CSV table of C-alpha atoms and ligand atoms in Angstrom, one decimal:
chain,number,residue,atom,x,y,z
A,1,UNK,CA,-233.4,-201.4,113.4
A,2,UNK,CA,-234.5,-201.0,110.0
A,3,UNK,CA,-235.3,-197.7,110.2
A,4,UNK,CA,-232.0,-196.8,111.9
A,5,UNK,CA,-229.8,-198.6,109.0
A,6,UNK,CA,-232.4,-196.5,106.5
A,7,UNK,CA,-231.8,-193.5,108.3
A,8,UNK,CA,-228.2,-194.2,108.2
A,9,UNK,CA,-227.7,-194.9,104.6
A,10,UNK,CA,-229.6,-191.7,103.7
A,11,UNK,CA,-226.9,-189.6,106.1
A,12,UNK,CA,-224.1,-191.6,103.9
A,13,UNK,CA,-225.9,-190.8,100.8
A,14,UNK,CA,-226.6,-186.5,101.7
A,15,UNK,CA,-222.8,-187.2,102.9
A,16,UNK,CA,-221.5,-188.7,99.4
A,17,UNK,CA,-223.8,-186.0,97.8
A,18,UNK,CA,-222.4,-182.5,99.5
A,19,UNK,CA,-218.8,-184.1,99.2
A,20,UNK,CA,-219.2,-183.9,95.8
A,21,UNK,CA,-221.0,-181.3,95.3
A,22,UNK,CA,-218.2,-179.6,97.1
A,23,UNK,CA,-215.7,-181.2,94.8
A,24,UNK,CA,-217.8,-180.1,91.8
A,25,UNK,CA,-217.7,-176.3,93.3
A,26,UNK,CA,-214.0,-176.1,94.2
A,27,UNK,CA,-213.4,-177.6,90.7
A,28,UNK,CA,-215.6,-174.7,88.8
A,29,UNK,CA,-213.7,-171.9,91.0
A,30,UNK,CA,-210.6,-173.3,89.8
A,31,UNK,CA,-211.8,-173.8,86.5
A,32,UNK,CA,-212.9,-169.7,86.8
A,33,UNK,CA,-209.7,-168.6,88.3
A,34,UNK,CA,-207.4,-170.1,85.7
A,35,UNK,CA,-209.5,-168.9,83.3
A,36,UNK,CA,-209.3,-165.2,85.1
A,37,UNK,CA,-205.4,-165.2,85.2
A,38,UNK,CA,-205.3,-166.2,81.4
A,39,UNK,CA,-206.7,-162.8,80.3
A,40,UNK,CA,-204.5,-160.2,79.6
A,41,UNK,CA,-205.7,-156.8,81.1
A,42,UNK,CA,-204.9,-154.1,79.0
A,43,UNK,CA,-205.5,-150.2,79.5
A,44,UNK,CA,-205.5,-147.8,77.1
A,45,UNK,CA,-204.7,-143.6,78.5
A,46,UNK,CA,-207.4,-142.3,76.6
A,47,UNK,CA,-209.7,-142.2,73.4
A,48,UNK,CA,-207.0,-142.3,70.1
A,49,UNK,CA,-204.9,-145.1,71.9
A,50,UNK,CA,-208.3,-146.9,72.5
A,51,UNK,CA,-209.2,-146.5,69.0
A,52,UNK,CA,-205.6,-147.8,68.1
A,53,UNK,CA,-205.6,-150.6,70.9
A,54,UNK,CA,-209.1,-152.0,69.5
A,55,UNK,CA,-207.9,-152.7,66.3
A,56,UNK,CA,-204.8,-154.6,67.0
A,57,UNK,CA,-206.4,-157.0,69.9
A,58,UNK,CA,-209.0,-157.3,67.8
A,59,UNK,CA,-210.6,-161.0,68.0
A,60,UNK,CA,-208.1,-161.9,70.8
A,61,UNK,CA,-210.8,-162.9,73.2
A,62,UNK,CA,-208.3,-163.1,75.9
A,63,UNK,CA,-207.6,-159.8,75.9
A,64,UNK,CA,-209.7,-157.2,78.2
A,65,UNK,CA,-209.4,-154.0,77.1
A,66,UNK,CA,-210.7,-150.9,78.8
A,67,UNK,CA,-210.1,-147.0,78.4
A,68,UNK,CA,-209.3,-144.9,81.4
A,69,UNK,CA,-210.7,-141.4,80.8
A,70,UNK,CA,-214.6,-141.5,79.6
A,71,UNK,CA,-214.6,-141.3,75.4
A,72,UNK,CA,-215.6,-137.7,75.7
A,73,UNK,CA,-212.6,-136.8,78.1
A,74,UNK,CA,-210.7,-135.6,75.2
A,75,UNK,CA,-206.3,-135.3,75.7
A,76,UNK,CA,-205.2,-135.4,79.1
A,77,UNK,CA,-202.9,-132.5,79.6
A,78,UNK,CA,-204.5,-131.6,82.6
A,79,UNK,CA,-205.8,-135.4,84.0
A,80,UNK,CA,-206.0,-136.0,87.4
A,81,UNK,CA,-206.5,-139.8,88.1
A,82,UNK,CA,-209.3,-141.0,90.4
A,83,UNK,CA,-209.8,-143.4,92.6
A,84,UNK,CA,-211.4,-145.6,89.9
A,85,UNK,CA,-208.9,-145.3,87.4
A,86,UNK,CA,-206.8,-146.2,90.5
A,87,UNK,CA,-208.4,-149.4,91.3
A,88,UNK,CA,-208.4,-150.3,87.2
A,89,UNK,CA,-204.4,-149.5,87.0
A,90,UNK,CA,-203.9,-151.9,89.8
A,91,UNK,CA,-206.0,-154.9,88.1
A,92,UNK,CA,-204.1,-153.9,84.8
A,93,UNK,CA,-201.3,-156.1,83.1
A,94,UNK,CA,-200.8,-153.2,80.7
A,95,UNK,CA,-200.8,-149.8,80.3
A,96,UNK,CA,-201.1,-148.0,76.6
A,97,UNK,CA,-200.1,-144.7,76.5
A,98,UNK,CA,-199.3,-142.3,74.0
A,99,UNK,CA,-196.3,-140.6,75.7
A,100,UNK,CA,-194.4,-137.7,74.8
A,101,UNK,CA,-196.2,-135.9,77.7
A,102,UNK,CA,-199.7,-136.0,77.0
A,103,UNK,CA,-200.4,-138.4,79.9
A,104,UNK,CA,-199.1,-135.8,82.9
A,105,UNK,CA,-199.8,-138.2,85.7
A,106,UNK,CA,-197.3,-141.4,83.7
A,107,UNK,CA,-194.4,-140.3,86.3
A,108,UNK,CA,-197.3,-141.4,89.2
A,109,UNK,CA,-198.5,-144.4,87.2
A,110,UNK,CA,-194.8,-145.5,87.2
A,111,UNK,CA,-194.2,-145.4,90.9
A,112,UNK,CA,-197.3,-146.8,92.3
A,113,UNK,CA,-197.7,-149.8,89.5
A,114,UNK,CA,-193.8,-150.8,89.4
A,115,UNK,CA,-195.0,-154.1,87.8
A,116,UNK,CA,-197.6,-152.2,85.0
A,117,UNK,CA,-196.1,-153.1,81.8
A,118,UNK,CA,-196.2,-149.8,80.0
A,119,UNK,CA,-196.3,-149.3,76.0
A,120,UNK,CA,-195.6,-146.5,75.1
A,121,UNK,CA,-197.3,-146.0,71.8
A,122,UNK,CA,-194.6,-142.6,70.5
A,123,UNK,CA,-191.9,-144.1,71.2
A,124,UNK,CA,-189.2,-143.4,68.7
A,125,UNK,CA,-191.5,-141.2,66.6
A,126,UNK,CA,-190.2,-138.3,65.5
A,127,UNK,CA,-192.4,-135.0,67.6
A,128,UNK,CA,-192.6,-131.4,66.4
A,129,UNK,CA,-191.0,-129.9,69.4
A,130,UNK,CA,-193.3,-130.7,72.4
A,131,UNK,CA,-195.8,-131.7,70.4
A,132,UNK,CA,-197.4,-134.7,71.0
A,133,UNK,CA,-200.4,-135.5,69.4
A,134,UNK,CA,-198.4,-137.4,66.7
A,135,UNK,CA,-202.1,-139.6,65.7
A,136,UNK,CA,-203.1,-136.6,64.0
A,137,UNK,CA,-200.1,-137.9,61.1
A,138,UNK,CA,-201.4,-140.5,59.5
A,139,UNK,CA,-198.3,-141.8,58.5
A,140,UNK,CA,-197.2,-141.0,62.6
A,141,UNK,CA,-200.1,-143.2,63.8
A,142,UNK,CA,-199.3,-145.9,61.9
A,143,UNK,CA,-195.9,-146.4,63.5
A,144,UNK,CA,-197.9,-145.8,66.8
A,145,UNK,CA,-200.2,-148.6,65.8
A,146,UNK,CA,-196.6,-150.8,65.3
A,147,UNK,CA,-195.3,-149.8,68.6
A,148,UNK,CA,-198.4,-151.3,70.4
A,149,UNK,CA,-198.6,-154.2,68.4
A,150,UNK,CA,-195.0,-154.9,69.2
A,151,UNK,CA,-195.5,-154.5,72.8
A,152,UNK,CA,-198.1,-156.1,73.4
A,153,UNK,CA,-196.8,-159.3,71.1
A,154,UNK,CA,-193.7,-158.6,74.2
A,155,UNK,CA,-195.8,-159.0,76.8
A,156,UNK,CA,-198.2,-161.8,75.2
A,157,UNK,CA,-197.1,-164.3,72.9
A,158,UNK,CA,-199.5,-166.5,72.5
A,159,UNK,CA,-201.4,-164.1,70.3
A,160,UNK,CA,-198.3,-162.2,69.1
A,161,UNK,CA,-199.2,-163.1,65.2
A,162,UNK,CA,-202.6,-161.7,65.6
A,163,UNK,CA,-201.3,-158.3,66.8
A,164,UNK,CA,-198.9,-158.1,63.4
A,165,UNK,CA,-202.2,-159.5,61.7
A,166,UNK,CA,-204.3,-157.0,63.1
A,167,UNK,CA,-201.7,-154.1,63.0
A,168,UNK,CA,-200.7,-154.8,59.2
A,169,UNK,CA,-204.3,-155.3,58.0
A,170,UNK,CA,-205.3,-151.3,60.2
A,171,UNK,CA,-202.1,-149.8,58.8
A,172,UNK,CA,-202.8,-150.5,55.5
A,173,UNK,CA,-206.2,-149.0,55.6
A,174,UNK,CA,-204.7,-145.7,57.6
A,175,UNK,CA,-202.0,-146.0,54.6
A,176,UNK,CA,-204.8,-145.4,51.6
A,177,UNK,CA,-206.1,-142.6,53.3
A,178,UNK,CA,-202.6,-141.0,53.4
A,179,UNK,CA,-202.3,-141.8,49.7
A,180,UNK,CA,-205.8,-140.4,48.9
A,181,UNK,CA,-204.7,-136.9,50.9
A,182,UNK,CA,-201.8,-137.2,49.0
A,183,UNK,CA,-203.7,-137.1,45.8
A,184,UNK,CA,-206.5,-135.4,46.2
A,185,UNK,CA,-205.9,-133.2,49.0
A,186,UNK,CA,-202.4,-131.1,48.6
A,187,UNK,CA,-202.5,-127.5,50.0
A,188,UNK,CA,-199.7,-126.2,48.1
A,189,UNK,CA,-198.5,-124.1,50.7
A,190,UNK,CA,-201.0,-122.1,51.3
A,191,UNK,CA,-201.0,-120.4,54.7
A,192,UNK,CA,-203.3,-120.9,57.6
A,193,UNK,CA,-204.3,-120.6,61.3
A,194,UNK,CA,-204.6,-123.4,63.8
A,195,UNK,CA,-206.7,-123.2,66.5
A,196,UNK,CA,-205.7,-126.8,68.0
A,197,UNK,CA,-201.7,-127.8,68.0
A,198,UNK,CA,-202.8,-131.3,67.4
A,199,UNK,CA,-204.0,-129.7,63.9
A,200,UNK,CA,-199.7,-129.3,63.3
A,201,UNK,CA,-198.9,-132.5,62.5
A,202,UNK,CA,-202.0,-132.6,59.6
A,203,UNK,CA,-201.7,-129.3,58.1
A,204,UNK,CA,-197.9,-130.4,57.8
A,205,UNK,CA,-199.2,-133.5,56.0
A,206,UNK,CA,-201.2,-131.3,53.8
A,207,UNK,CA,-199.1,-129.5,52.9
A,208,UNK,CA,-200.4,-126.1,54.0
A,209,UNK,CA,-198.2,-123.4,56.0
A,210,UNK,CA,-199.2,-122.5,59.6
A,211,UNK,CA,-198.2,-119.5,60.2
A,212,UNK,CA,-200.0,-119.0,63.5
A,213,UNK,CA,-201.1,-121.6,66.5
A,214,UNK,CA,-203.3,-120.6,69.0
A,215,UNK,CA,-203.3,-124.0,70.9
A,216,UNK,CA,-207.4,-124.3,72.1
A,217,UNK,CA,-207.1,-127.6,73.7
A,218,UNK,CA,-208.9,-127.4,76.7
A,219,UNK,CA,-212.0,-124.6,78.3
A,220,UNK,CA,-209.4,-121.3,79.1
A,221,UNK,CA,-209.2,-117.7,78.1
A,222,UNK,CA,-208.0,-116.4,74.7
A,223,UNK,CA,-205.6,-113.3,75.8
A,224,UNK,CA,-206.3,-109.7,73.7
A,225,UNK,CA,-202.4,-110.1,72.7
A,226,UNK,CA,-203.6,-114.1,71.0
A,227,UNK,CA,-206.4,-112.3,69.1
A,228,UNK,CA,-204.2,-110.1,67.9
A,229,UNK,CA,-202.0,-112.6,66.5
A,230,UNK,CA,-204.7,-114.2,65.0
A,231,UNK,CA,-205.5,-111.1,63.3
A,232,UNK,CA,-202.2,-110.2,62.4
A,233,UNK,CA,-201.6,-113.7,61.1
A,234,UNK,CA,-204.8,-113.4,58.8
A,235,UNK,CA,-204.7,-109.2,57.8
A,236,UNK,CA,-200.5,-109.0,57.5
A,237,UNK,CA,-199.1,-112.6,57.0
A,238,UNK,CA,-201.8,-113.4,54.5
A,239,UNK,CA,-203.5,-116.5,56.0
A,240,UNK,CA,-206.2,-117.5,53.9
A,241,UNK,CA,-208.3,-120.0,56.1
A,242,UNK,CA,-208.5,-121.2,59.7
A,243,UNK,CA,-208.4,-124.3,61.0
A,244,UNK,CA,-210.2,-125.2,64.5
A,245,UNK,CA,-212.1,-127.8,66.4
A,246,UNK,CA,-215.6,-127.2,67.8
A,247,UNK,CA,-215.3,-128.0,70.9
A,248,UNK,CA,-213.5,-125.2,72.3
A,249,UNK,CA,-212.3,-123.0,69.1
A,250,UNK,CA,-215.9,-122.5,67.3
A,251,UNK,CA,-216.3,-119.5,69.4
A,252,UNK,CA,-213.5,-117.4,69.0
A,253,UNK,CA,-213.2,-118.9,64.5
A,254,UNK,CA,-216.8,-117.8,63.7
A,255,UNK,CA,-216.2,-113.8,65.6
A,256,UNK,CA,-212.8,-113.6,63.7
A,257,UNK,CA,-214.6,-115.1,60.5
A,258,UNK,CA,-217.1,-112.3,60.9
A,259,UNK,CA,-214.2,-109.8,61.3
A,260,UNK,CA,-212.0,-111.0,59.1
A,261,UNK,CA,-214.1,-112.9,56.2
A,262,UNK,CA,-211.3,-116.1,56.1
A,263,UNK,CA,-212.9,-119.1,55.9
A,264,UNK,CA,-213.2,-121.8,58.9
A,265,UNK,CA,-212.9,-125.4,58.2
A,266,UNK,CA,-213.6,-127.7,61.4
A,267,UNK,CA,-211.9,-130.7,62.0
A,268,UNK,CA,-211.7,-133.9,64.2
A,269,UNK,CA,-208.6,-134.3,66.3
A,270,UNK,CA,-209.9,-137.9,66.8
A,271,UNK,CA,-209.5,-137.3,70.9
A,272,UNK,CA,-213.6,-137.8,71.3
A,273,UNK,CA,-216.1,-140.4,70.1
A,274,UNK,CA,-217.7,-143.3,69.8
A,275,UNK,CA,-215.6,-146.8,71.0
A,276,UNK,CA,-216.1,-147.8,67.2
A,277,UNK,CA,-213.1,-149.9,65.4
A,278,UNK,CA,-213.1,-147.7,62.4
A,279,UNK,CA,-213.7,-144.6,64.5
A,280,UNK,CA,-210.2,-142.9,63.5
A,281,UNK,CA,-210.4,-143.8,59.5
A,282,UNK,CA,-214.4,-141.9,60.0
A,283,UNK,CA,-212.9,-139.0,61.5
A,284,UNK,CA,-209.9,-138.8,59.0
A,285,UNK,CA,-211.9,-139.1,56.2
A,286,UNK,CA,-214.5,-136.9,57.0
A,287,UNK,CA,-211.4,-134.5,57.4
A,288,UNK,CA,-210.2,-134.8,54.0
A,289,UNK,CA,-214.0,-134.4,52.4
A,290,UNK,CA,-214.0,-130.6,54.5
A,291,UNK,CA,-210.6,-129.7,53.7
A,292,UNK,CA,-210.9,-131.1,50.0
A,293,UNK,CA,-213.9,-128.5,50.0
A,294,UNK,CA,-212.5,-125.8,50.7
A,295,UNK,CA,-209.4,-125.8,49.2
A,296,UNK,CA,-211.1,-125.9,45.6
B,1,ZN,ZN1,-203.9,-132.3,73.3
Protein backbone atom coordinates (compact mmCIF):
# COMPACT_ATOMS: atom_id res chain seq x y z
CA UNK A 1 0.00 0.00 0.00
CA UNK A 2 2.73 2.11 0.94
CA UNK A 3 4.57 1.59 -1.89
CA UNK A 4 1.64 2.24 -4.22
CA UNK A 5 0.80 5.76 -2.43
CA UNK A 6 4.85 6.36 -2.79
CA UNK A 7 4.75 5.38 -6.22
CA UNK A 8 1.80 7.54 -6.73
CA UNK A 9 3.06 10.75 -5.18
CA UNK A 10 6.30 10.40 -7.28
CA UNK A 11 3.91 10.24 -10.67
CA UNK A 12 2.15 13.52 -9.09
CA UNK A 13 5.42 15.03 -8.41
CA UNK A 14 7.26 14.09 -12.31
CA UNK A 15 3.54 15.32 -13.28
CA UNK A 16 3.80 18.83 -11.34
CA UNK A 17 7.48 18.89 -12.59
CA UNK A 18 6.94 18.56 -16.67
CA UNK A 19 3.78 20.82 -16.25
CA UNK A 20 5.90 23.32 -15.35
CA UNK A 21 8.57 22.79 -17.05
CA UNK A 22 6.29 23.07 -19.91
CA UNK A 23 5.01 26.32 -18.61
CA UNK A 24 8.52 27.54 -18.15
CA UNK A 25 9.27 26.61 -22.07
CA UNK A 26 6.15 28.03 -23.64
CA UNK A 27 6.92 31.17 -21.51
CA UNK A 28 10.71 31.51 -22.88
CA UNK A 29 9.35 30.93 -26.64
CA UNK A 30 7.10 33.71 -26.01
CA UNK A 31 9.50 35.64 -24.27
CA UNK A 32 11.87 34.89 -27.71
CA UNK A 33 9.15 35.72 -30.15
CA UNK A 34 8.19 39.02 -28.71
CA UNK A 35 11.52 39.78 -28.53
CA UNK A 36 11.99 38.61 -32.43
CA UNK A 37 9.02 40.89 -33.73
CA UNK A 38 10.51 43.94 -31.77
CA UNK A 39 13.53 44.18 -34.14
CA UNK A 40 13.31 46.10 -36.95
CA UNK A 41 14.92 44.37 -40.10
CA UNK A 42 16.46 46.65 -42.20
CA UNK A 43 18.23 46.05 -45.66
CA UNK A 44 20.56 48.09 -47.18
CA UNK A 45 21.00 47.60 -51.61
CA UNK A 46 24.53 47.62 -51.46
CA UNK A 47 27.95 48.87 -49.88
CA UNK A 48 27.62 53.12 -49.78
CA UNK A 49 23.93 52.73 -48.38
CA UNK A 50 25.37 50.20 -45.88
CA UNK A 51 28.05 52.52 -44.94
CA UNK A 52 25.36 55.28 -44.64
CA UNK A 53 22.73 52.85 -42.90
CA UNK A 54 25.47 51.91 -40.16
CA UNK A 55 25.96 55.17 -38.94
CA UNK A 56 22.49 56.38 -38.44
CA UNK A 57 21.14 52.93 -36.53
CA UNK A 58 24.07 53.07 -34.84
CA UNK A 59 23.59 51.87 -31.07
CA UNK A 60 19.90 50.95 -31.83
CA UNK A 61 20.22 47.47 -30.72
CA UNK A 62 16.84 46.70 -32.07
CA UNK A 63 17.76 47.26 -35.31
CA UNK A 64 19.18 44.34 -37.65
CA UNK A 65 20.86 45.57 -40.32
CA UNK A 66 22.25 43.50 -43.20
CA UNK A 67 23.63 44.35 -46.89
CA UNK A 68 22.35 42.52 -49.87
CA UNK A 69 25.14 42.33 -52.46
CA UNK A 70 28.62 41.04 -50.76
CA UNK A 71 30.89 44.36 -49.74
CA UNK A 72 33.02 43.70 -52.77
CA UNK A 73 29.83 43.59 -55.24
CA UNK A 74 30.51 47.13 -56.12
CA UNK A 75 27.07 49.27 -57.89
CA UNK A 76 24.50 47.21 -59.12
CA UNK A 77 23.69 48.29 -62.56
CA UNK A 78 23.63 45.00 -63.77
CA UNK A 79 22.35 42.95 -60.31
CA UNK A 80 20.47 40.09 -60.66
CA UNK A 81 18.88 39.01 -57.24
CA UNK A 82 19.31 35.47 -55.89
CA UNK A 83 17.46 33.31 -54.20
CA UNK A 84 19.15 34.43 -50.91
CA UNK A 85 18.73 37.88 -51.32
CA UNK A 86 15.16 36.63 -51.98
CA UNK A 87 14.60 34.90 -48.85
CA UNK A 88 16.36 38.13 -46.82
CA UNK A 89 13.85 40.75 -48.80
CA UNK A 90 11.03 38.61 -47.53
CA UNK A 91 12.21 38.62 -43.71
CA UNK A 92 12.95 42.50 -44.24
CA UNK A 93 10.88 45.41 -42.66
CA UNK A 94 12.90 47.74 -44.73
CA UNK A 95 14.59 48.22 -47.74
CA UNK A 96 17.40 51.08 -48.23
CA UNK A 97 18.10 51.89 -51.50
CA UNK A 98 19.85 54.52 -53.27
CA UNK A 99 17.45 55.00 -56.23
CA UNK A 100 17.71 56.94 -59.13
CA UNK A 101 18.34 53.70 -61.09
CA UNK A 102 21.25 52.18 -59.68
CA UNK A 103 19.27 49.27 -58.12
CA UNK A 104 17.78 47.79 -61.68
CA UNK A 105 15.80 45.01 -60.05
CA UNK A 106 13.67 47.92 -57.45
CA UNK A 107 10.62 47.57 -60.01
CA UNK A 108 10.82 43.55 -58.96
CA UNK A 109 11.49 44.22 -55.32
CA UNK A 110 8.33 46.42 -55.44
CA UNK A 111 5.93 43.83 -56.79
CA UNK A 112 6.89 40.80 -54.91
CA UNK A 113 7.48 42.66 -51.30
CA UNK A 114 4.15 45.01 -51.53
CA UNK A 115 4.52 45.40 -47.70
CA UNK A 116 8.70 46.25 -47.83
CA UNK A 117 8.86 49.63 -46.66
CA UNK A 118 11.27 51.19 -49.05
CA UNK A 119 13.65 54.40 -48.42
CA UNK A 120 14.79 55.62 -50.91
CA UNK A 121 17.99 57.32 -49.89
CA UNK A 122 18.01 60.11 -53.46
CA UNK A 123 15.04 61.09 -53.16
CA UNK A 124 14.69 64.68 -53.91
CA UNK A 125 18.39 65.17 -54.61
CA UNK A 126 19.23 66.93 -57.35
CA UNK A 127 21.10 64.10 -60.28
CA UNK A 128 23.36 65.08 -63.13
CA UNK A 129 21.27 63.73 -65.77
CA UNK A 130 21.11 59.92 -65.20
CA UNK A 131 23.56 59.93 -62.93
CA UNK A 132 23.16 58.43 -59.88
CA UNK A 133 25.96 57.88 -57.81
CA UNK A 134 25.09 61.17 -55.90
CA UNK A 135 27.40 59.64 -52.46
CA UNK A 136 30.28 60.62 -54.44
CA UNK A 137 29.05 64.58 -53.38
CA UNK A 138 29.73 64.99 -50.17
CA UNK A 139 27.42 67.60 -49.72
CA UNK A 140 24.84 65.02 -51.86
CA UNK A 141 25.45 62.21 -49.33
CA UNK A 142 24.74 64.10 -46.61
CA UNK A 143 21.17 64.80 -47.67
CA UNK A 144 21.13 60.96 -48.52
CA UNK A 145 22.16 60.28 -44.94
CA UNK A 146 18.86 62.70 -43.94
CA UNK A 147 16.60 60.84 -46.20
CA UNK A 148 17.32 57.48 -44.34
CA UNK A 149 17.33 58.89 -41.04
CA UNK A 150 13.95 60.33 -41.76
CA UNK A 151 12.60 57.18 -42.98
CA UNK A 152 13.54 55.09 -40.90
CA UNK A 153 12.39 57.58 -37.79
CA UNK A 154 8.82 56.93 -40.21
CA UNK A 155 8.87 53.61 -39.96
CA UNK A 156 10.33 53.28 -36.24
CA UNK A 157 9.60 55.71 -33.67
CA UNK A 158 10.72 54.52 -30.83
CA UNK A 159 14.23 55.25 -31.81
CA UNK A 160 13.43 58.14 -34.10
CA UNK A 161 15.72 60.69 -31.90
CA UNK A 162 18.64 58.43 -32.25
CA UNK A 163 18.41 58.36 -36.05
CA UNK A 164 18.52 62.57 -36.04
CA UNK A 165 21.25 61.93 -33.28
CA UNK A 166 23.19 59.63 -35.30
CA UNK A 167 22.50 61.39 -38.68
CA UNK A 168 23.42 64.98 -37.28
CA UNK A 169 26.51 63.91 -35.38
CA UNK A 170 27.82 61.67 -39.32
CA UNK A 171 26.79 64.74 -41.28
CA UNK A 172 28.71 66.99 -39.49
CA UNK A 173 31.87 64.93 -39.85
CA UNK A 174 31.06 64.35 -43.85
CA UNK A 175 30.51 68.37 -43.54
CA UNK A 176 34.37 69.11 -42.43
CA UNK A 177 35.59 67.14 -45.07
CA UNK A 178 33.62 69.16 -47.60
CA UNK A 179 35.02 72.31 -45.99
CA UNK A 180 38.66 70.98 -45.89
CA UNK A 181 38.15 70.15 -50.02
CA UNK A 182 36.96 73.34 -50.13
CA UNK A 183 40.04 74.82 -48.74
CA UNK A 184 42.64 72.94 -49.52
CA UNK A 185 41.68 71.13 -52.44
CA UNK A 186 40.13 73.59 -55.31
CA UNK A 187 41.00 72.66 -59.00
CA UNK A 188 40.38 75.82 -60.48
CA UNK A 189 39.04 74.58 -63.52
CA UNK A 190 41.43 72.64 -64.74
CA UNK A 191 40.31 70.06 -67.19
CA UNK A 192 40.31 66.36 -66.86
CA UNK A 193 39.26 62.75 -67.88
CA UNK A 194 37.02 60.45 -65.86
CA UNK A 195 37.18 57.02 -66.17
CA UNK A 196 34.20 56.27 -63.70
CA UNK A 197 30.82 58.57 -64.04
CA UNK A 198 30.54 58.25 -60.28
CA UNK A 199 33.87 60.43 -60.41
CA UNK A 200 31.11 63.48 -61.90
CA UNK A 201 29.65 64.46 -59.10
CA UNK A 202 33.42 64.91 -57.20
CA UNK A 203 35.40 66.44 -59.88
CA UNK A 204 32.27 68.95 -59.95
CA UNK A 205 32.90 69.42 -56.24
CA UNK A 206 36.41 70.09 -56.94
CA UNK A 207 36.08 72.21 -58.97
CA UNK A 208 37.86 70.67 -61.99
CA UNK A 209 36.36 70.53 -65.71
CA UNK A 210 35.56 67.05 -67.19
CA UNK A 211 35.77 67.34 -70.42
CA UNK A 212 35.55 63.61 -71.21
CA UNK A 213 33.74 60.42 -69.33
CA UNK A 214 34.54 57.15 -70.33
CA UNK A 215 32.08 55.46 -67.77
CA UNK A 216 34.34 52.08 -66.51
CA UNK A 217 31.94 50.77 -64.09
CA UNK A 218 31.77 47.39 -64.51
CA UNK A 219 34.39 44.32 -66.57
CA UNK A 220 33.43 45.40 -70.55
CA UNK A 221 35.34 46.45 -73.69
CA UNK A 222 36.72 50.00 -74.21
CA UNK A 223 35.68 50.70 -78.10
CA UNK A 224 38.84 52.08 -80.58
CA UNK A 225 36.20 55.18 -81.13
CA UNK A 226 36.34 55.65 -76.67
CA UNK A 227 40.19 55.58 -76.90
CA UNK A 228 40.10 57.94 -79.20
CA UNK A 229 38.13 60.32 -77.29
CA UNK A 230 40.25 59.88 -74.54
CA UNK A 231 43.04 60.84 -76.62
CA UNK A 232 41.43 63.55 -78.22
CA UNK A 233 40.25 64.83 -74.87
CA UNK A 234 43.93 64.83 -73.46
CA UNK A 235 46.11 65.90 -77.05
CA UNK A 236 43.23 68.55 -78.46
CA UNK A 237 41.03 69.65 -75.53
CA UNK A 238 44.01 70.07 -73.27
CA UNK A 239 43.17 67.70 -70.32
CA UNK A 240 45.82 67.79 -67.97
CA UNK A 241 45.17 64.65 -65.65
CA UNK A 242 43.00 61.54 -65.57
CA UNK A 243 40.89 60.41 -63.10
CA UNK A 244 40.07 56.48 -62.70
CA UNK A 245 39.38 53.75 -60.31
CA UNK A 246 41.51 50.51 -60.13
CA UNK A 247 39.32 48.14 -60.34
CA UNK A 248 38.40 48.29 -63.86
CA UNK A 249 40.11 51.62 -65.36
CA UNK A 250 43.96 51.04 -64.22
CA UNK A 251 44.38 49.22 -67.42
CA UNK A 252 43.40 51.30 -70.08
CA UNK A 253 44.86 54.99 -67.47
CA UNK A 254 48.41 53.56 -67.14
CA UNK A 255 48.72 52.56 -71.48
CA UNK A 256 47.27 56.13 -72.15
CA UNK A 257 49.66 57.53 -69.41
CA UNK A 258 52.46 55.93 -71.28
CA UNK A 259 51.11 57.37 -74.53
CA UNK A 260 50.14 60.40 -73.49
CA UNK A 261 52.45 61.41 -70.30
CA UNK A 262 49.08 62.96 -68.28
CA UNK A 263 49.10 62.15 -65.00
CA UNK A 264 46.62 59.35 -63.28
CA UNK A 265 45.25 60.01 -59.89
CA UNK A 266 43.19 56.85 -58.54
CA UNK A 267 40.36 57.22 -56.48
CA UNK A 268 37.69 55.40 -54.28
CA UNK A 269 34.17 55.61 -55.45
CA UNK A 270 33.39 54.20 -51.95
CA UNK A 271 31.14 51.22 -53.72
CA UNK A 272 33.80 48.43 -52.13
CA UNK A 273 35.21 47.80 -48.62
CA UNK A 274 35.31 47.00 -45.42
CA UNK A 275 31.68 47.09 -43.18
CA UNK A 276 33.59 49.82 -41.16
CA UNK A 277 31.44 52.91 -39.70
CA UNK A 278 33.91 55.44 -40.80
CA UNK A 279 34.60 53.57 -44.05
CA UNK A 280 33.24 56.51 -46.37
CA UNK A 281 35.02 59.56 -44.37
CA UNK A 282 38.58 56.93 -45.03
CA UNK A 283 37.83 56.68 -48.49
CA UNK A 284 37.07 60.45 -48.94
CA UNK A 285 39.84 61.50 -47.23
CA UNK A 286 42.32 59.40 -48.69
CA UNK A 287 40.79 61.03 -51.94
CA UNK A 288 41.55 64.51 -51.07
CA UNK A 289 45.37 63.62 -49.77
CA UNK A 290 45.83 62.06 -53.81
CA UNK A 291 44.09 64.75 -55.46
CA UNK A 292 45.65 67.46 -53.07
CA UNK A 293 49.04 65.84 -54.52
CA UNK A 294 48.72 66.17 -57.55
CA UNK A 295 47.17 69.26 -58.13
CA UNK A 296 50.27 71.13 -56.49
ZN1 LIG B 1 27.85 52.80 -60.67
Amino acid sequence: MNRKKYGFVFCLLVVIAMISLGTVSIYVNHEEKKEATEQLRVVTSFYPMYVAAMNVTDSCESVTLENLSEPQTGCLHDYQLTPEDMVLLSKADVFIINGGGIENFLSEVASRYPNLTIIEAGEGIEMSGENAHLWMDTEKYQKQVQNIAKGLSEVDETNKKIYQKNADAYCEQIADLTEEYRDTCNGNGQKVVLFHEGLEYAANEWNLNDVYTLNLDEERQVSAGEVADVLSAIQKDGAKMILAERTYGEELAESVKKETNVPVVYLDTCVRGKYEKDAYLKAMRSNLEALKEALQ
